[in-house]
Coordinates of C-alpha atoms and ligand atoms in Angstrom, one line a residue:
X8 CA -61.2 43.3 171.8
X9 CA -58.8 45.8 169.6
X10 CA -57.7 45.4 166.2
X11 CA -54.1 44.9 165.9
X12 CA -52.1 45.4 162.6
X13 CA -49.3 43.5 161.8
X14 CA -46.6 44.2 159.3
X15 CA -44.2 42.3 158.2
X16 CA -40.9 44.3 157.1
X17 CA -38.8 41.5 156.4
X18 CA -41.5 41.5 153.3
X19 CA -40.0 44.8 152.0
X20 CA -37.5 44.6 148.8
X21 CA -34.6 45.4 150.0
X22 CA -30.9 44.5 148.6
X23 CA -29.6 41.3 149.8
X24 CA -33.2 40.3 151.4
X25 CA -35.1 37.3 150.4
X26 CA -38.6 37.3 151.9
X27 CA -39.2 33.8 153.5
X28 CA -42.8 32.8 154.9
X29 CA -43.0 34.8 158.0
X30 CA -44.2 32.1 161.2
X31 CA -42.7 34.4 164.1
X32 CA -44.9 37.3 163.2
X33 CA -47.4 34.1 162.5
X34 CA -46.9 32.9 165.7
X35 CA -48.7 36.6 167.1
X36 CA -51.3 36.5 164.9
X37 CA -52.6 32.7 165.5
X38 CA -52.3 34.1 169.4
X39 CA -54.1 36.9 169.1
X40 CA -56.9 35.9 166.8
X41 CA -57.5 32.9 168.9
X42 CA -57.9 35.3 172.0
X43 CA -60.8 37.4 169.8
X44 CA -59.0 40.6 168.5
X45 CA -59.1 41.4 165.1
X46 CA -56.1 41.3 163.5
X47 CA -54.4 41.7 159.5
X48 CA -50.9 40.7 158.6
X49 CA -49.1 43.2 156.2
X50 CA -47.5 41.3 154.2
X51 CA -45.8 42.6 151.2
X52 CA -44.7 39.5 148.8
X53 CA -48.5 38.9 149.1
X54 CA -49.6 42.1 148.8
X55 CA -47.2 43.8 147.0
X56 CA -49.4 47.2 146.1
X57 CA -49.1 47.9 149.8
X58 CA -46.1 49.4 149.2
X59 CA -47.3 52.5 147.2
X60 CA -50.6 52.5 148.9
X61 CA -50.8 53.1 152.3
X62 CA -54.7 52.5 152.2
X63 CA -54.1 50.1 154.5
X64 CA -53.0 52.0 157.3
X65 CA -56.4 54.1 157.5
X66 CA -58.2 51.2 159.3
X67 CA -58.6 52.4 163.1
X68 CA -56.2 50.8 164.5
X69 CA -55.3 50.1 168.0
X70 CA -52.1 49.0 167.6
X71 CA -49.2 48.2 164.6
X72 CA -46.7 45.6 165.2
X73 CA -43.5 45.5 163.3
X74 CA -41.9 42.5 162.6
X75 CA -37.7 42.6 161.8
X76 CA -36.2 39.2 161.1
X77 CA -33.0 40.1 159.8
X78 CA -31.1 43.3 160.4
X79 CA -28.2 42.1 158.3
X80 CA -28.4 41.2 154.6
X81 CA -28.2 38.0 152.9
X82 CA -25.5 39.4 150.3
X83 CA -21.9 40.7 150.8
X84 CA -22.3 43.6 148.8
X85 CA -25.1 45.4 151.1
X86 CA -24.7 46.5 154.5
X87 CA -27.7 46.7 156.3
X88 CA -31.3 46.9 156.1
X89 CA -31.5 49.2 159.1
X90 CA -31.9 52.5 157.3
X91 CA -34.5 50.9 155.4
X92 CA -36.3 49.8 158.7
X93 CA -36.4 53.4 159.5
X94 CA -36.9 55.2 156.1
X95 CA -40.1 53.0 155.7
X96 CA -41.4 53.8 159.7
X97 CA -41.3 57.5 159.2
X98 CA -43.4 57.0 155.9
X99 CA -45.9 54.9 158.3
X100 CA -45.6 57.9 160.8
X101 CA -46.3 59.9 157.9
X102 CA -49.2 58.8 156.8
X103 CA -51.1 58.3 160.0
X104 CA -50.1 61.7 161.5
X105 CA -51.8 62.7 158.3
X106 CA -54.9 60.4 159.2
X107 CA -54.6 62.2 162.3
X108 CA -54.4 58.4 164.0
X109 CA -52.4 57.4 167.2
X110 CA -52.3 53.7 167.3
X111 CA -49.8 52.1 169.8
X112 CA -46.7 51.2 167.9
X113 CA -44.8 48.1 168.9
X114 CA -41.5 46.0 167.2
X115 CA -40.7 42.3 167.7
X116 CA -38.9 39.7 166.1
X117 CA -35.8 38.1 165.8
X118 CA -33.1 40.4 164.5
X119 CA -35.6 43.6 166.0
X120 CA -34.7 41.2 170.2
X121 CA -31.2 42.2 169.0
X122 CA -31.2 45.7 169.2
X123 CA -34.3 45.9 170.7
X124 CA -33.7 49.9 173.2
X125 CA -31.8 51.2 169.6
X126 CA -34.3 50.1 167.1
X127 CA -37.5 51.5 169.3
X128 CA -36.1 54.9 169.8
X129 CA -34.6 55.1 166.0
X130 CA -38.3 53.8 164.3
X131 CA -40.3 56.1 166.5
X132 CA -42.0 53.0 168.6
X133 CA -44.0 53.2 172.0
X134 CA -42.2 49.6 172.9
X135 CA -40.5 46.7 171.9
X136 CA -40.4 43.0 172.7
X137 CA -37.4 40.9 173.3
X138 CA -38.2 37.2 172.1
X139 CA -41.4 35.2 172.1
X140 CA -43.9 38.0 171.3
X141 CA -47.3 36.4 172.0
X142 CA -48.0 36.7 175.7
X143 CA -46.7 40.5 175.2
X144 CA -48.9 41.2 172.5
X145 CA -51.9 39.8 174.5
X146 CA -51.3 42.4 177.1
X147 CA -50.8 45.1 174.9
X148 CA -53.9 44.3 172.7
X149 CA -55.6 44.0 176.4
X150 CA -55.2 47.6 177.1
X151 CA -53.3 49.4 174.5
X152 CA -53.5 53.2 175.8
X153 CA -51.5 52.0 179.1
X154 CA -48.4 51.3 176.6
X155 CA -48.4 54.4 174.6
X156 CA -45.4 56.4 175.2
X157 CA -43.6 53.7 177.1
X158 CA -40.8 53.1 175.5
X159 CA -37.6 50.6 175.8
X160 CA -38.6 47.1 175.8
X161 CA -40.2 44.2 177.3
X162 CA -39.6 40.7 177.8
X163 CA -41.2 38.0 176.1
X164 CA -42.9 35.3 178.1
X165 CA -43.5 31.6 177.7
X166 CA -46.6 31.3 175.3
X167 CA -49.0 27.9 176.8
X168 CA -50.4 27.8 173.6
X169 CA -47.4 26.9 171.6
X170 CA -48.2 23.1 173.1
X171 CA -52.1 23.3 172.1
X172 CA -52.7 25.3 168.8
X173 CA -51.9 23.5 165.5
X174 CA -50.9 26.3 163.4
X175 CA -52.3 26.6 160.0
X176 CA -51.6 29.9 157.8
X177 CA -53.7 31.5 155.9
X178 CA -54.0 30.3 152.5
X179 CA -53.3 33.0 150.3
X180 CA -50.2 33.8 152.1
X181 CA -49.1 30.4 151.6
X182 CA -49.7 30.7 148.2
X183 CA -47.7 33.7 147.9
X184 CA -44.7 32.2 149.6
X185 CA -44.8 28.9 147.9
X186 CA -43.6 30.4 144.7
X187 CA -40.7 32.3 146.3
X188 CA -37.1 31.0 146.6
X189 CA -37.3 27.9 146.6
X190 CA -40.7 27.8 149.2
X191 CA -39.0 26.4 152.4
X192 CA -40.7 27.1 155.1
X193 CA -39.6 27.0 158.9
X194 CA -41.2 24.7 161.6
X195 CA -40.8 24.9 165.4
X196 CA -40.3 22.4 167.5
X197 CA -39.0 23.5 169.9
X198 CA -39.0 26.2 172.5
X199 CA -35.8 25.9 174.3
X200 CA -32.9 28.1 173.9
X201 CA -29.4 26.2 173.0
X202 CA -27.2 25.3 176.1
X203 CA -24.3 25.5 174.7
X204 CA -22.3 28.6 174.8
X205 CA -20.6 30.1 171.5
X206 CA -18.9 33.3 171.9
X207 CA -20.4 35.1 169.0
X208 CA -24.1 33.4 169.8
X209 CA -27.0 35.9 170.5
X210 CA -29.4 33.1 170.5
X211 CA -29.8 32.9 174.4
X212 CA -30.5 36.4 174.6
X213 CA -33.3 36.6 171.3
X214 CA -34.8 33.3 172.2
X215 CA -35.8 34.4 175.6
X216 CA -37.5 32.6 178.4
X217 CA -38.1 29.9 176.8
X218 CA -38.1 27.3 179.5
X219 CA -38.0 23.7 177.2
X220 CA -41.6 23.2 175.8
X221 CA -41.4 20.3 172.9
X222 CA -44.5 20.6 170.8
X223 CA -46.7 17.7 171.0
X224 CA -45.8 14.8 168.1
X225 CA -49.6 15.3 167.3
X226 CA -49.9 19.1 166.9
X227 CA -46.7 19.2 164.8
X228 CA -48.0 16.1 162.6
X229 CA -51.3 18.5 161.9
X230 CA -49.1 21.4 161.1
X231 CA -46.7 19.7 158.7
X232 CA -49.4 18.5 156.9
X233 CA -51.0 21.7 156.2
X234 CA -47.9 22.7 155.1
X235 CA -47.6 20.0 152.5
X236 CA -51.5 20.4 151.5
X237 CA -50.4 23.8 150.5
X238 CA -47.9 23.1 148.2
X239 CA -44.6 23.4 150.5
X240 CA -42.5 20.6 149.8
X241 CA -39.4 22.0 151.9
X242 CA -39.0 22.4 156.0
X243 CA -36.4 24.0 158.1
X244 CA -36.9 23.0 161.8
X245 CA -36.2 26.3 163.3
X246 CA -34.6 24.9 166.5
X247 CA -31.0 26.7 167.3
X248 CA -29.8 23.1 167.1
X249 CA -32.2 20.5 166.3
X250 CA -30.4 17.3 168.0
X251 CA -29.5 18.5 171.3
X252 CA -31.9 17.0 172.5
X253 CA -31.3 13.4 170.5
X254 CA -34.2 12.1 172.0
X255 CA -37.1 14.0 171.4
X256 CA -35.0 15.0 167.8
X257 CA -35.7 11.0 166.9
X258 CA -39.2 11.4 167.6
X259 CA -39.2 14.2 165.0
X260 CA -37.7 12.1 162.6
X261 CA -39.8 9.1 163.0
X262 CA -42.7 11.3 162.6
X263 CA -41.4 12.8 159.3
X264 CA -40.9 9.6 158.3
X265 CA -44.0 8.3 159.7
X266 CA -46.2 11.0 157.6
X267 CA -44.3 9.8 154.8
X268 CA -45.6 12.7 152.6
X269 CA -45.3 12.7 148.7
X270 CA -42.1 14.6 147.9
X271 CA -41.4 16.3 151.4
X272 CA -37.5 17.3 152.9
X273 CA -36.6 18.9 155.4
X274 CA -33.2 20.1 156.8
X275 CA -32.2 21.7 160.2
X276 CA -29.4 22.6 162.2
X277 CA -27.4 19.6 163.7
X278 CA -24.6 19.3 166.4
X279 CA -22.1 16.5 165.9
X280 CA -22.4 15.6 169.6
X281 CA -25.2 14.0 170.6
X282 CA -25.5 12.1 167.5
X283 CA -25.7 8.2 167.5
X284 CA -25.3 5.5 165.4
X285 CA -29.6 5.1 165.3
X286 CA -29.9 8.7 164.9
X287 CA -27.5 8.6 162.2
X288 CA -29.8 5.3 160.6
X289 CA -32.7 7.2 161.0
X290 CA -31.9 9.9 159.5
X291 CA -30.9 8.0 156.3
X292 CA -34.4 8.0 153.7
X293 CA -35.7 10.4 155.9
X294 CA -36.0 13.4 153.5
X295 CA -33.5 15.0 155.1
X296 CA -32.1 17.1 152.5
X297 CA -28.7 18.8 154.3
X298 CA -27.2 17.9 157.7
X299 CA -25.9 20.9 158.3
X300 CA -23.0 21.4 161.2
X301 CA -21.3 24.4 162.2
X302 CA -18.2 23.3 164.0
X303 CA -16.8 26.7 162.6
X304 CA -13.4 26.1 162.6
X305 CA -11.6 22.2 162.5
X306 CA -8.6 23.7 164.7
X307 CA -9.4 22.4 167.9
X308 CA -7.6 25.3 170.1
X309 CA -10.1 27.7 167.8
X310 CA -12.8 25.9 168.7
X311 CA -12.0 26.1 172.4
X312 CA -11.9 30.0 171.6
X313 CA -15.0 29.7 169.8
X314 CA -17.1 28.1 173.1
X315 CA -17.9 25.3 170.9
X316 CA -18.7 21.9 173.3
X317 CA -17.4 19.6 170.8
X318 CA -13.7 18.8 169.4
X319 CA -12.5 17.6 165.9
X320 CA -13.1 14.0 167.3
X321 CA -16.7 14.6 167.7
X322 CA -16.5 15.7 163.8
X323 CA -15.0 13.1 162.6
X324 CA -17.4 10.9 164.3
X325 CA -20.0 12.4 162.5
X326 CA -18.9 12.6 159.2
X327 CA -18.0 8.4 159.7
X328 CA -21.5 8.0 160.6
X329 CA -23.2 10.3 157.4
X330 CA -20.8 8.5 155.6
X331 CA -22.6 4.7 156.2
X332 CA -25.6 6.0 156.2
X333 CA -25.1 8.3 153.1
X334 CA -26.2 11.3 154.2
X335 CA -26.3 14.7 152.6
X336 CA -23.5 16.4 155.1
X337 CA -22.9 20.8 155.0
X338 CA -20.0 21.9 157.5
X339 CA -20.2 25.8 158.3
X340 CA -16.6 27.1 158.8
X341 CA -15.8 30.7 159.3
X342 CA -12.1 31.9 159.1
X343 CA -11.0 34.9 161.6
X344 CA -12.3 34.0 165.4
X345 CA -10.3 35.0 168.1
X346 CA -7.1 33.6 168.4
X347 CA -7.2 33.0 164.4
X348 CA -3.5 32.9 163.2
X349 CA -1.3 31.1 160.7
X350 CA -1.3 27.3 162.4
X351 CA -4.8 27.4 163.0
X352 CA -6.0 27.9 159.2
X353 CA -3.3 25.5 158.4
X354 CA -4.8 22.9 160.8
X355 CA -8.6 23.7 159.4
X356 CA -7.6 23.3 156.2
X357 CA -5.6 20.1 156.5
X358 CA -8.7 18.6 157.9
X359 CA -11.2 19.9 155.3
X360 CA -8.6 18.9 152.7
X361 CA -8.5 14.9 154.5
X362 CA -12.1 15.0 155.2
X363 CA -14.6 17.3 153.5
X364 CA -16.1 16.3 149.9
X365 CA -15.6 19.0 147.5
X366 CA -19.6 20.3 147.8
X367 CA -20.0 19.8 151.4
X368 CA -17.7 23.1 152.7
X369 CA -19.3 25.9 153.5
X370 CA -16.8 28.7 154.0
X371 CA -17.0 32.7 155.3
X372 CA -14.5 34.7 156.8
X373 CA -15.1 37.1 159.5
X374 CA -17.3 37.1 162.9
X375 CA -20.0 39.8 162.9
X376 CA -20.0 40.8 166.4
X377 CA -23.7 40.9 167.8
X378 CA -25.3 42.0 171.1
X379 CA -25.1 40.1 174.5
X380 CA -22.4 38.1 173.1
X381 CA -19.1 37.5 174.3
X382 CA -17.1 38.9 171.8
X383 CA -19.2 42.3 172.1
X384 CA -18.2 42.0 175.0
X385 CA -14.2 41.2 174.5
X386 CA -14.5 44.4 172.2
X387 CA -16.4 46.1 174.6
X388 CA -18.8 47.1 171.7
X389 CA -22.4 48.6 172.8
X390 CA -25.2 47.9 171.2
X391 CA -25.5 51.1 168.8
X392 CA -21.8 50.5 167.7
X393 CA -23.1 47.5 166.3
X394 CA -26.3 47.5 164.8
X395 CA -24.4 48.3 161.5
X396 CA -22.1 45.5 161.0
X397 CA -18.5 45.1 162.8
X398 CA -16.3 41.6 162.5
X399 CA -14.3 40.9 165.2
X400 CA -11.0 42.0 164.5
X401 CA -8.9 39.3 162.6
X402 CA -5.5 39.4 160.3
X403 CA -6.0 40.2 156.6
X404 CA -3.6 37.3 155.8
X405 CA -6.3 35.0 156.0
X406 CA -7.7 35.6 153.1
X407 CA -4.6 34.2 151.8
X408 CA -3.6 31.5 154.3
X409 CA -7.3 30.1 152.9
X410 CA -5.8 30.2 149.4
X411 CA -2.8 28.7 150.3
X412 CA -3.5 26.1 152.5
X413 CA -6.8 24.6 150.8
X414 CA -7.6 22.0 148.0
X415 CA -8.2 23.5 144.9
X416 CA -11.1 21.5 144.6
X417 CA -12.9 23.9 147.5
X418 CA -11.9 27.2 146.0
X419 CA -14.6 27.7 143.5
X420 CA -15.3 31.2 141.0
X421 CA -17.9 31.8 143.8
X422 CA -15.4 31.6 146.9
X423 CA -12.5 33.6 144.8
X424 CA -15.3 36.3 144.6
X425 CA -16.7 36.4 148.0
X426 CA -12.5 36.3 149.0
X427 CA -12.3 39.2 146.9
X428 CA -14.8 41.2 148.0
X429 CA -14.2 40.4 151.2
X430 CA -11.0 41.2 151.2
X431 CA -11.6 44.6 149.2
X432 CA -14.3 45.8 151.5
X433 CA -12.0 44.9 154.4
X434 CA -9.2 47.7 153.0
X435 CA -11.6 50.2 153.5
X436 CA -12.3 49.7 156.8
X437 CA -11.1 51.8 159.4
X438 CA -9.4 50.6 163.1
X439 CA -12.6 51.0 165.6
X440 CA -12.6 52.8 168.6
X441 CA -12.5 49.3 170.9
X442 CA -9.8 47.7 168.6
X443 CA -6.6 48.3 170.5
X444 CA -8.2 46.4 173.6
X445 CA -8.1 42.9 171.6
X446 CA -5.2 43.2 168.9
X447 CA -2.0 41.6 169.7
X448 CA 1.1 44.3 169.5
X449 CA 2.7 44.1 165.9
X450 CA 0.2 42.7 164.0
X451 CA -2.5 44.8 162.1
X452 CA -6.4 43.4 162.9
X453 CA -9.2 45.8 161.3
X454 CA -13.1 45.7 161.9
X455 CA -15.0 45.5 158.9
X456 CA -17.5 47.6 160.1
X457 CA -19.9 49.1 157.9
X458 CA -20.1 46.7 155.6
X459 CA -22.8 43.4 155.5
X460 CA -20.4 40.1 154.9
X461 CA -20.1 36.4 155.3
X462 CA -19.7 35.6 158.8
X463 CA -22.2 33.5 160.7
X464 CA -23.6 34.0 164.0
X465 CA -25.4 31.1 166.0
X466 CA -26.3 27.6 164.6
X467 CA -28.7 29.1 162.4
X468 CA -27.7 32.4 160.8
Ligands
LIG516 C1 -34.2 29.1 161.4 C2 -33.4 30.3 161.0 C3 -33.0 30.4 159.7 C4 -33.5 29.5 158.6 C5 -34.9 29.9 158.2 C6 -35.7 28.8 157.6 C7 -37.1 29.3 157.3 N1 -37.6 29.0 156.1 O1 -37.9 29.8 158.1 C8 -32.5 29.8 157.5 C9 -31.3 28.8 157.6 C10 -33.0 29.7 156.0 C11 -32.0 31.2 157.8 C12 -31.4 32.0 157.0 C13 -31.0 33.3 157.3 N2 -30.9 33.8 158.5 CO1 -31.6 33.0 160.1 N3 -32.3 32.3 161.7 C14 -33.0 31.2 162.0 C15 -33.2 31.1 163.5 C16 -32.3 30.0 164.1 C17 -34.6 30.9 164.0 C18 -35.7 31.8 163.4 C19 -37.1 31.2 163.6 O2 -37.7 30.9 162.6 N4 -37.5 31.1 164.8 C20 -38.9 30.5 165.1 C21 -39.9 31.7 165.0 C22 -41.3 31.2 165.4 O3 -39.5 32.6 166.0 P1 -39.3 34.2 165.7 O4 -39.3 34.4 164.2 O5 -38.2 34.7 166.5 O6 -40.7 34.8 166.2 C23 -40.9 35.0 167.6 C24 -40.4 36.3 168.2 O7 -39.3 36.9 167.4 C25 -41.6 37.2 168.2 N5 -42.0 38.1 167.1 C26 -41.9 37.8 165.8 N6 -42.4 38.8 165.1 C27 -42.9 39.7 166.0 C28 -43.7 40.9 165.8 C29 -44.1 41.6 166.9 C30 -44.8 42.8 166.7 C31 -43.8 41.1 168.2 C32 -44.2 41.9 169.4 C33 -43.0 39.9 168.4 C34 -42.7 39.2 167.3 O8 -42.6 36.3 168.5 C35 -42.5 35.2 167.7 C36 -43.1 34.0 168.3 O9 -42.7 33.8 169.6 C37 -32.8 32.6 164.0 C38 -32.0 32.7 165.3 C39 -33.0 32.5 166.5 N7 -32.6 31.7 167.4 O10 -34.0 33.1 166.5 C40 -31.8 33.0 162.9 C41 -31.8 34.5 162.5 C42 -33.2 35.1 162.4 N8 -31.2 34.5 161.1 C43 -30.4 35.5 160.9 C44 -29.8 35.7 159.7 C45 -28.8 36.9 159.6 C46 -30.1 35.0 158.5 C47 -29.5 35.2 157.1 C48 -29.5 36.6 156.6 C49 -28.1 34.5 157.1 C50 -27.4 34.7 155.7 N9 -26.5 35.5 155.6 O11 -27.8 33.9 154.8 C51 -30.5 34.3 156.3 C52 -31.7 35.1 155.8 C53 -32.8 34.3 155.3 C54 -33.9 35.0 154.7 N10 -34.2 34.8 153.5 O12 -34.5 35.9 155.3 C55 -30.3 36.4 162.1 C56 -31.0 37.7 162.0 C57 -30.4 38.8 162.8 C58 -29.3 39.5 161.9 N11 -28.1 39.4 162.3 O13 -29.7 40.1 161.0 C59 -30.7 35.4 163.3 C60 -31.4 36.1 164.5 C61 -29.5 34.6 163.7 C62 -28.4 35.4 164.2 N12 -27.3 35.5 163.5 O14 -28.4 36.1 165.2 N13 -32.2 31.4 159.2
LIG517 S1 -23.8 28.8 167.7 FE1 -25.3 27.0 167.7 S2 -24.4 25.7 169.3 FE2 -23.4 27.6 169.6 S3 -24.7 28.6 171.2 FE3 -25.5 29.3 169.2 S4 -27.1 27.9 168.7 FE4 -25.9 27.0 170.3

């Protein structure tokens, strides 16, 4: 038995971060408390004198697992939460060299699987974990001394237990998230990384080996309603894409509906194709409170570029079908992928302007390049080049080919900001190192590295 600490960073107040309820670092804790170690989550929006007081860190501990969600803000403005990451591990250090305690020290998460080697060595870690963390965790809890010192990083495993254990949080850090932003909460149903193959998509790579486990309709029925019991009344399946699968997706949605519990929505990440005419009926009085596509660009040659398996066609379909059955439709589009040039925006704007209802756009410009992608790869990036933020190289003119070529109706105070600062912090920036290799002769392409900004990555950035 050992007692493991966990602590949640993504809980620290940090420019552009909004805590949400933590289940991956969740996910560990249910896994290890069920396998008899002690354990405590960290966790600062419900224990927000943690932050001054390091009291907490005194406990004899075996080992300390960080969590990192996001590396990347939410906002424009900030840049990265990185040197916040670090700046808060050497205060840990700190502290427990001054305890004169050596507990293992280990990082895991979604955004820490992305820069997993970088982010060990730069927060002073023994190891990391790439992906699911529980199997790794249970070894390490097993016989922490043998990872002391071992730096790099380990890959997750497939965790059994994500088809038996119903998990139900702890019900004062439920509490604590059920007054924040909004209280949505995330829900797995899934462990089964997307097939599909976007060029900026890290999601194969931080999802691991996850082989295709559906949770049971049963265990996620109990866990959805302890949700509700305490107080949540908003879900986010967590699934890269939550119908690529459309069967076992229906089966989801029939049990939501099924539960039929006071008040509840819910809202995931959907992919025009496979999508039906009964999954479209079903999803109408289902709660669902945004269907939310990221087709990325409506310029089928871009979306060729993009990897994306599906065509205009395919969204057209889909809006025809969320049209009959009125549902709540959001279409993620993101201005400046490879290949972006003058006809292309023109041909993404004709079809928002012909098809899109003025609050169901939802716009960025710019691609932030992550690790084990193929555009890292087209810029021949590594990972430490990247960690703080660089968009794939794309023409300034954009910004006003956007401008130019879409309704008025779309371009709202809001978007003229996030244009203008976009645009602004995009002067600043400096040609990278790797540049030359993708920009076309004559025409000036920039990075915006250094700098946190719209662009989405994966399904469900
Ligand atoms: C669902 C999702 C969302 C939902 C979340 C809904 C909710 N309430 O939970 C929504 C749409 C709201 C969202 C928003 C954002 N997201 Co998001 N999101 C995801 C997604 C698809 C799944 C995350 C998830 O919950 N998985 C299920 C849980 C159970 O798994 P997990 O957290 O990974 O935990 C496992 C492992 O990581 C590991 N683990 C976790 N903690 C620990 C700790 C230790 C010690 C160890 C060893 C292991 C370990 O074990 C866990 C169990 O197996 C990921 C991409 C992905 N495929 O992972 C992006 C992702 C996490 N999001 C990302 C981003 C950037 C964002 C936004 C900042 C986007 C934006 N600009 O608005 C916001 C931030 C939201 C916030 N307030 O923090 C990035 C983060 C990396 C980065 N670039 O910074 C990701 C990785 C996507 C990407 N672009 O690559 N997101
Ligand atoms: S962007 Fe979405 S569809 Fe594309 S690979 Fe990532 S999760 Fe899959």
């Amino acid at each position: 038995m050992s007692r493991v600490l966990l602590v949640n960073l993504a809980s620290l107040p940090m420019d552009g971060n909004q805590p949400i309820f933590p289940i991956g670092v969740r996910c560990v804790q249910d896994a290890l408390d069920r396998a008899g170690h002690v354990t405590r989550l960290m966790d600062f929006v419900a224990e927000p004198a943690g932050l001054t007081d390091l009291e907490w860190l005194g406990d004899a501990w075996d080992v300390i697992g960080f969590t990192i969600r996001n590396i990347d803000p939410i906002d424009i403005t900030c840049s990265t939460h990185v040197d916040e990451y670090v700046s808060f591990a050497k205060r840990v250090r700190a502290e427990l060299d001054r305890r004169g305690l050596d507990p293992v020290l280990v990082g895991g998460g979604p955004g820490f699987s992305l820069f997993g080697d970088t982010l060990v060595d730069r927060l002073g870690l023994d190891v990391g974990v790439i992906g699911p963390g529980e199997q790794v965790m249970l070894d390490i809890a097993t016989d922490p001394r043998s990872f002391k010192g071992r730096g790099g990083v380990l890959q997750g495993r497939r965790h059994c237990g994500f088809l038996t254990d119903t998990l139900s949080h702890p019900a004062s850090l439920m509490a604590a998230y059920t007054n924040a932003h909004q209280a949505m909460i995330g829900v797995e149903t899934r462990r089964k990384t997307c097939y599909q193959t976007c060029g900026y998509c890290p999601y194969a790579y931080i999802e691991g080996d996850n082989a295709g486990d559906l949770k049971p309709l049963d265990v996620l029925a109990d866990e959805i309603r302890g949700i509700h019991r305490a107080g949540f009344r908003r879900i986010f399946f967590t699934d890269g894409i939550f119908n690529s699968e459309l069967r076992f997706a229906k089966e989801v949605v029939q049990l939501v509906k099924d539960l039929a519990l006071d008040g509840l929505t819910w809202s995931a990440y959907f992919t025009p194709k496979p999508f039906d005419d009964e999954f479209g009926e079903m999803l109408q009085d289902s709660g669902v409170e945004a269907v939310v596509v990221s087709p990325d660009s409506l310029d089928d040659t871009m979306m060729r570029n993009l990897g994306k398996s599906f065509s205009t066609r395919h969204v057209s379909r889909f809006l025809e079908r969320s049209r009959k059955n009125d549902l709540p439709v959001k279409v993620n589009v993101v201005f400046g992928g490879p290949g972006e040039d003058r006809e292309s925006v023109r041909n993404s704007a004709r079809f928002i302007n012909e098809n899109l209802r003025d609050d169901e756009l939802v716009m960025h410009v710019g691609y932030r390049v992550l690790p084990e992608t193929n555009l890292a790869k087209q810029l021949g990036a590594d990972d430490d080049q990247l960690l703080y933020p660089v968009f794939y190289p794309f023409d300034l003119d954009v910004f006003n080919w956007i401008i130019q070529d879409l309704d008025s109706r779309f371009i709202t105070p809001q978007l003229m900001m996030n244009l203008m600062a976009g645009r602004a912090a995009a002067r600043k920036m400096a040609r990278t190192e790797a540049m030359p290799a993708v920009a076309p002769p004559g025409r000036t392409y920039l990075a915006l590295a250094s700098v946190g900004g719209g662009g989405g990555s994966g399904c469900g950035d």
